[in-house]
CSV table of C-alpha atoms in Angstrom, one decimal:
chain,number,residue,atom,x,y,z
A,1,GLY,CA,5.1,16.0,37.2
A,2,GLU,CA,5.7,12.5,35.9
A,3,ASN,CA,9.3,11.2,35.8
A,4,VAL,CA,10.3,8.0,34.0
A,5,GLU,CA,13.6,6.2,34.6
A,6,GLN,CA,14.8,3.5,32.2
A,7,HIS,CA,17.6,0.9,32.7
A,8,PRO,CA,20.0,-0.2,31.4
A,9,SER,CA,21.2,2.6,29.1
A,10,THR,CA,22.9,0.0,26.9
A,11,LEU,CA,22.4,-3.7,26.6
A,12,SER,CA,24.3,-6.3,24.5
A,13,VAL,CA,23.0,-9.8,24.0
A,14,GLN,CA,23.9,-12.8,21.9
A,15,GLU,CA,21.5,-13.6,19.1
A,16,GLY,CA,18.8,-16.0,20.4
A,17,ASP,CA,19.1,-14.8,24.0
A,18,SER,CA,16.4,-12.7,25.8
A,19,ALA,CA,16.6,-9.0,26.6
A,20,VAL,CA,14.8,-7.2,29.4
A,21,ILE,CA,14.5,-3.4,29.8
A,22,LYS,CA,13.0,-1.9,32.9
A,23,CYS,CA,11.3,1.4,33.6
A,24,THR,CA,10.0,3.0,36.7
A,25,TYR,CA,7.5,5.9,36.9
A,26,SER,CA,6.7,8.4,39.7
A,27,ASP,CA,3.0,9.4,39.2
A,28,SER,CA,0.6,6.8,40.5
A,29,ALA,CA,-2.1,8.4,38.2
A,30,SER,CA,-0.3,7.2,35.1
A,31,ASN,CA,-2.4,4.6,33.3
A,32,TYR,CA,-0.9,4.0,29.9
A,33,PHE,CA,2.6,2.6,29.1
A,34,PRO,CA,3.8,2.3,25.5
A,35,TRP,CA,7.1,1.1,24.2
A,36,TYR,CA,8.8,2.5,21.1
A,37,LYS,CA,11.6,1.2,18.9
A,38,GLN,CA,13.8,3.7,17.1
A,39,GLU,CA,16.2,2.6,14.4
A,40,LEU,CA,19.1,4.8,13.5
A,41,GLY,CA,17.9,7.9,11.7
A,42,LYS,CA,14.3,6.8,11.8
A,43,ARG,CA,11.2,7.9,13.7
A,44,PRO,CA,10.1,6.1,16.9
A,45,GLN,CA,7.6,3.2,16.2
A,46,LEU,CA,5.1,1.9,18.7
A,47,ILE,CA,5.9,-1.8,19.3
A,48,ILE,CA,3.6,-2.7,22.2
A,49,ASP,CA,1.6,-0.9,24.9
A,50,ILE,CA,-0.2,-1.8,28.2
A,51,ARG,CA,-2.9,-0.1,30.2
A,52,SER,CA,-3.1,0.0,33.9
A,53,ASN,CA,-5.9,-2.5,34.2
A,54,VAL,CA,-3.7,-5.2,32.7
A,55,GLY,CA,-0.7,-6.9,34.2
A,56,GLU,CA,0.9,-8.5,31.1
A,57,LYS,CA,0.6,-8.4,27.4
A,58,LYS,CA,2.3,-10.4,24.7
A,59,ASP,CA,2.8,-10.0,21.0
A,60,GLN,CA,4.9,-12.8,19.4
A,61,ARG,CA,8.4,-12.4,20.8
A,62,ILE,CA,7.7,-9.2,22.7
A,63,ALA,CA,6.0,-8.9,26.1
A,64,VAL,CA,5.4,-6.1,28.6
A,65,THR,CA,4.6,-6.5,32.3
A,66,LEU,CA,3.3,-3.9,34.6
A,67,ASN,CA,3.5,-3.7,38.4
A,68,LYS,CA,1.3,-0.8,39.5
A,69,THR,CA,2.1,-1.3,43.2
A,70,ALA,CA,5.8,-0.9,42.6
A,71,LYS,CA,5.3,1.6,39.7
A,72,HIS,CA,7.5,-0.2,37.3
A,73,PHE,CA,7.0,-1.9,33.9
A,74,SER,CA,9.3,-4.0,31.8
A,75,LEU,CA,9.9,-5.0,28.1
A,76,HIS,CA,10.9,-8.6,27.4
A,77,ILE,CA,12.2,-9.6,24.0
A,78,THR,CA,12.8,-13.4,23.5
A,79,GLU,CA,14.8,-15.1,20.9
A,80,THR,CA,16.5,-11.9,19.9
A,81,GLN,CA,17.6,-11.3,16.3
A,82,PRO,CA,20.0,-8.8,14.7
A,83,GLU,CA,17.1,-6.7,13.5
A,84,ASP,CA,16.0,-6.1,17.1
A,85,SER,CA,19.1,-3.9,17.4
A,86,ALA,CA,17.8,-0.4,18.0
A,87,VAL,CA,17.0,2.2,20.7
A,88,TYR,CA,14.0,1.3,22.8
A,89,PHE,CA,12.0,3.9,24.8
A,90,CYS,CA,9.4,3.4,27.5
A,91,ALA,CA,6.9,6.1,28.2
A,92,ALA,CA,4.0,6.8,30.6
A,93,SER,CA,0.9,8.9,30.3
A,94,THR,CA,-1.2,10.5,33.0
A,95,GLY,CA,-4.2,11.1,30.9
A,96,TYR,CA,-5.0,14.8,30.0
A,97,GLY,CA,-3.9,15.4,26.4
A,98,ASN,CA,-2.4,11.9,26.4
A,99,LYS,CA,0.9,13.5,27.1
A,100,LEU,CA,3.7,10.9,27.1
A,101,VAL,CA,6.8,11.3,29.3
A,102,PHE,CA,9.6,9.2,27.9
A,103,GLY,CA,12.5,7.4,29.5
A,104,ALA,CA,16.1,8.2,28.3
A,105,GLY,CA,16.2,5.1,26.1
A,106,THR,CA,18.1,1.8,25.9
A,107,ILE,CA,20.5,1.0,23.1
A,108,LEU,CA,20.1,-2.8,22.4
A,109,ARG,CA,22.8,-4.5,20.4
A,110,VAL,CA,22.2,-8.1,19.3
A,111,LYS,CA,25.4,-9.8,18.4
A,112,SER,CA,25.3,-12.6,15.8
B,1,ASN,CA,-2.6,8.3,3.5
B,2,ALA,CA,0.7,9.9,4.5
B,3,GLY,CA,0.2,9.9,8.3
B,4,VAL,CA,2.3,12.7,9.9
B,5,THR,CA,4.5,14.8,7.6
B,6,GLN,CA,7.2,17.2,8.8
B,7,THR,CA,9.0,19.8,6.8
B,8,PRO,CA,11.8,20.6,6.4
B,9,LYS,CA,13.8,17.4,7.1
B,10,PHE,CA,17.1,19.3,7.7
B,11,ARG,CA,18.0,22.9,8.4
B,12,VAL,CA,21.0,24.9,9.5
B,13,LEU,CA,20.3,28.2,11.2
B,14,LYS,CA,22.6,31.0,12.4
B,15,THR,CA,22.2,32.1,16.0
B,16,GLY,CA,19.4,34.7,16.2
B,17,GLN,CA,17.6,33.6,13.0
B,18,SER,CA,14.0,32.5,13.1
B,19,MET,CA,12.2,29.6,11.4
B,20,THR,CA,9.0,27.6,11.5
B,21,LEU,CA,8.7,23.8,11.4
B,22,LEU,CA,5.5,22.5,9.9
B,23,CYS,CA,3.7,19.3,10.9
B,24,ALA,CA,0.7,18.0,9.0
B,25,GLN,CA,-1.4,15.0,9.7
B,26,ASP,CA,-4.2,13.4,7.5
B,27,MET,CA,-5.7,11.1,10.1
B,28,ASN,CA,-8.2,13.5,11.6
B,29,HIS,CA,-6.4,13.3,15.0
B,30,GLU,CA,-7.4,15.7,17.7
B,31,TYR,CA,-4.1,15.8,19.6
B,32,MET,CA,-0.7,16.9,18.3
B,33,TYR,CA,2.7,17.3,19.9
B,34,TRP,CA,6.2,18.6,19.4
B,35,TYR,CA,9.1,16.8,21.0
B,36,ARG,CA,12.8,17.3,20.9
B,37,GLN,CA,15.3,14.5,21.0
B,38,ASP,CA,18.8,14.9,22.4
B,39,PRO,CA,21.4,12.2,22.9
B,40,GLY,CA,20.9,10.4,26.2
B,41,MET,CA,17.8,12.4,27.1
B,42,GLY,CA,15.0,10.6,25.3
B,43,LEU,CA,12.2,12.7,23.9
B,44,ARG,CA,11.0,15.8,25.8
B,45,LEU,CA,7.7,17.5,25.2
B,46,ILE,CA,7.9,21.1,24.0
B,47,HIS,CA,4.3,22.1,23.3
B,48,TYR,CA,1.1,20.2,22.6
B,49,SER,CA,-2.5,20.8,21.4
B,50,VAL,CA,-5.7,19.0,22.3
B,51,GLY,CA,-7.7,20.5,19.4
B,52,GLU,CA,-7.9,23.2,16.8
B,53,GLY,CA,-7.2,26.6,18.3
B,54,THR,CA,-5.7,25.2,21.5
B,55,THR,CA,-2.0,25.0,22.6
B,56,ALA,CA,-0.3,24.2,25.9
B,57,LYS,CA,3.2,24.1,27.3
B,58,GLY,CA,5.1,20.9,27.8
B,59,GLU,CA,8.3,20.2,29.7
B,60,VAL,CA,10.7,22.4,27.8
B,61,PRO,CA,8.7,25.3,26.1
B,62,ASP,CA,11.2,28.2,26.5
B,63,GLY,CA,12.3,29.7,23.2
B,64,TYR,CA,9.5,28.1,21.2
B,65,ASN,CA,6.0,29.1,20.1
B,66,VAL,CA,3.3,27.0,18.5
B,67,SER,CA,0.0,27.5,16.6
B,68,ARG,CA,-2.8,25.2,15.6
B,69,LEU,CA,-5.0,27.3,13.3
B,70,LYS,CA,-6.2,24.2,11.4
B,71,LYS,CA,-6.8,20.8,12.9
B,72,GLN,CA,-4.4,19.1,10.5
B,73,ASN,CA,-1.5,21.4,11.1
B,74,PHE,CA,0.7,22.2,14.1
B,75,LEU,CA,3.5,24.7,13.6
B,76,LEU,CA,6.6,25.1,15.8
B,77,GLY,CA,8.4,28.5,15.7
B,78,LEU,CA,11.8,29.5,16.9
B,79,GLU,CA,11.9,33.3,17.1
B,80,SER,CA,15.6,33.7,17.8
B,81,ALA,CA,17.5,30.4,17.5
B,82,ALA,CA,20.2,29.5,20.0
B,83,PRO,CA,22.9,26.7,19.8
B,84,SER,CA,21.1,25.0,22.7
B,85,GLN,CA,18.2,24.4,20.3
B,86,THR,CA,20.3,22.2,18.1
B,87,SER,CA,18.3,18.9,18.2
B,88,VAL,CA,16.1,16.5,16.3
B,89,TYR,CA,12.5,17.6,16.4
B,90,PHE,CA,9.6,15.2,16.1
B,91,CYS,CA,6.0,15.9,15.6
B,92,ALA,CA,3.4,13.4,16.7
B,93,SER,CA,-0.4,13.0,16.8
B,94,SER,CA,-2.9,10.8,18.5
B,95,PRO,CA,-6.7,10.4,18.1
B,96,GLY,CA,-7.7,12.1,21.4
B,97,GLY,CA,-10.8,11.3,23.5
B,98,ARG,CA,-10.9,9.1,26.5
B,99,GLY,CA,-9.0,6.2,24.9
B,100,LEU,CA,-5.2,6.2,25.3
B,101,VAL,CA,-3.3,5.1,22.3
B,102,GLY,CA,0.2,5.4,21.0
B,103,TYR,CA,1.4,8.3,18.9
B,104,THR,CA,2.1,8.4,15.2
B,105,PHE,CA,5.4,10.2,14.7
B,106,GLY,CA,6.6,12.2,11.8
B,107,SER,CA,10.0,11.5,10.3
B,108,GLY,CA,11.8,14.3,12.2
B,109,THR,CA,13.6,17.5,11.5
B,110,ARG,CA,17.3,17.8,12.2
B,111,LEU,CA,18.1,21.3,13.2
B,112,THR,CA,21.6,22.7,13.7
B,113,VAL,CA,22.1,26.2,15.1
B,114,VAL,CA,25.6,27.6,14.5
């Protein structure tokens, strides 16, 4: 089955700097890649997603890139702010039932 | 429009006790899921359903059962709770069909088995 690996497990950046989180997946049939943000004690919230027919997608300070050949995708956050501090999860879906396989998560700390 | 609602929010069980977690969605979504979240392990799929009356096993189904008698409800049962089932449980739903979209998650149930 699908396996998603996520790096790094923790990331500390200075406010205003950029943050990059990387994920790799194993199943070449995966075609949908969402990213979730989870604040302490809260539910995961979808922040951006990308489908396999697209290489890059942007939404204000957040962007996601996908390299299907290498089977990896990345989340880029620019001009980080303290409120970006949270746990971020990547995920991949192979289609049937839209089942998502999640990475282990990255704790992002933005220092002001 | 409440989205996805989970009950209860917290529960403490003794080893061997049983309980049912309820998930309800009001978005007319076809697909529903139960995940467990443990520190350092992300979210792992327990069971899922692609429509009323259907259920299927996910990655970690042992010790759990589910039912989807009504489209809007997805129940997760623990017949004989074990300490290894201490976790935060999230229910989620998605519209279904050919289009792939992100999930809407419930607020979670924190379960402790002692």
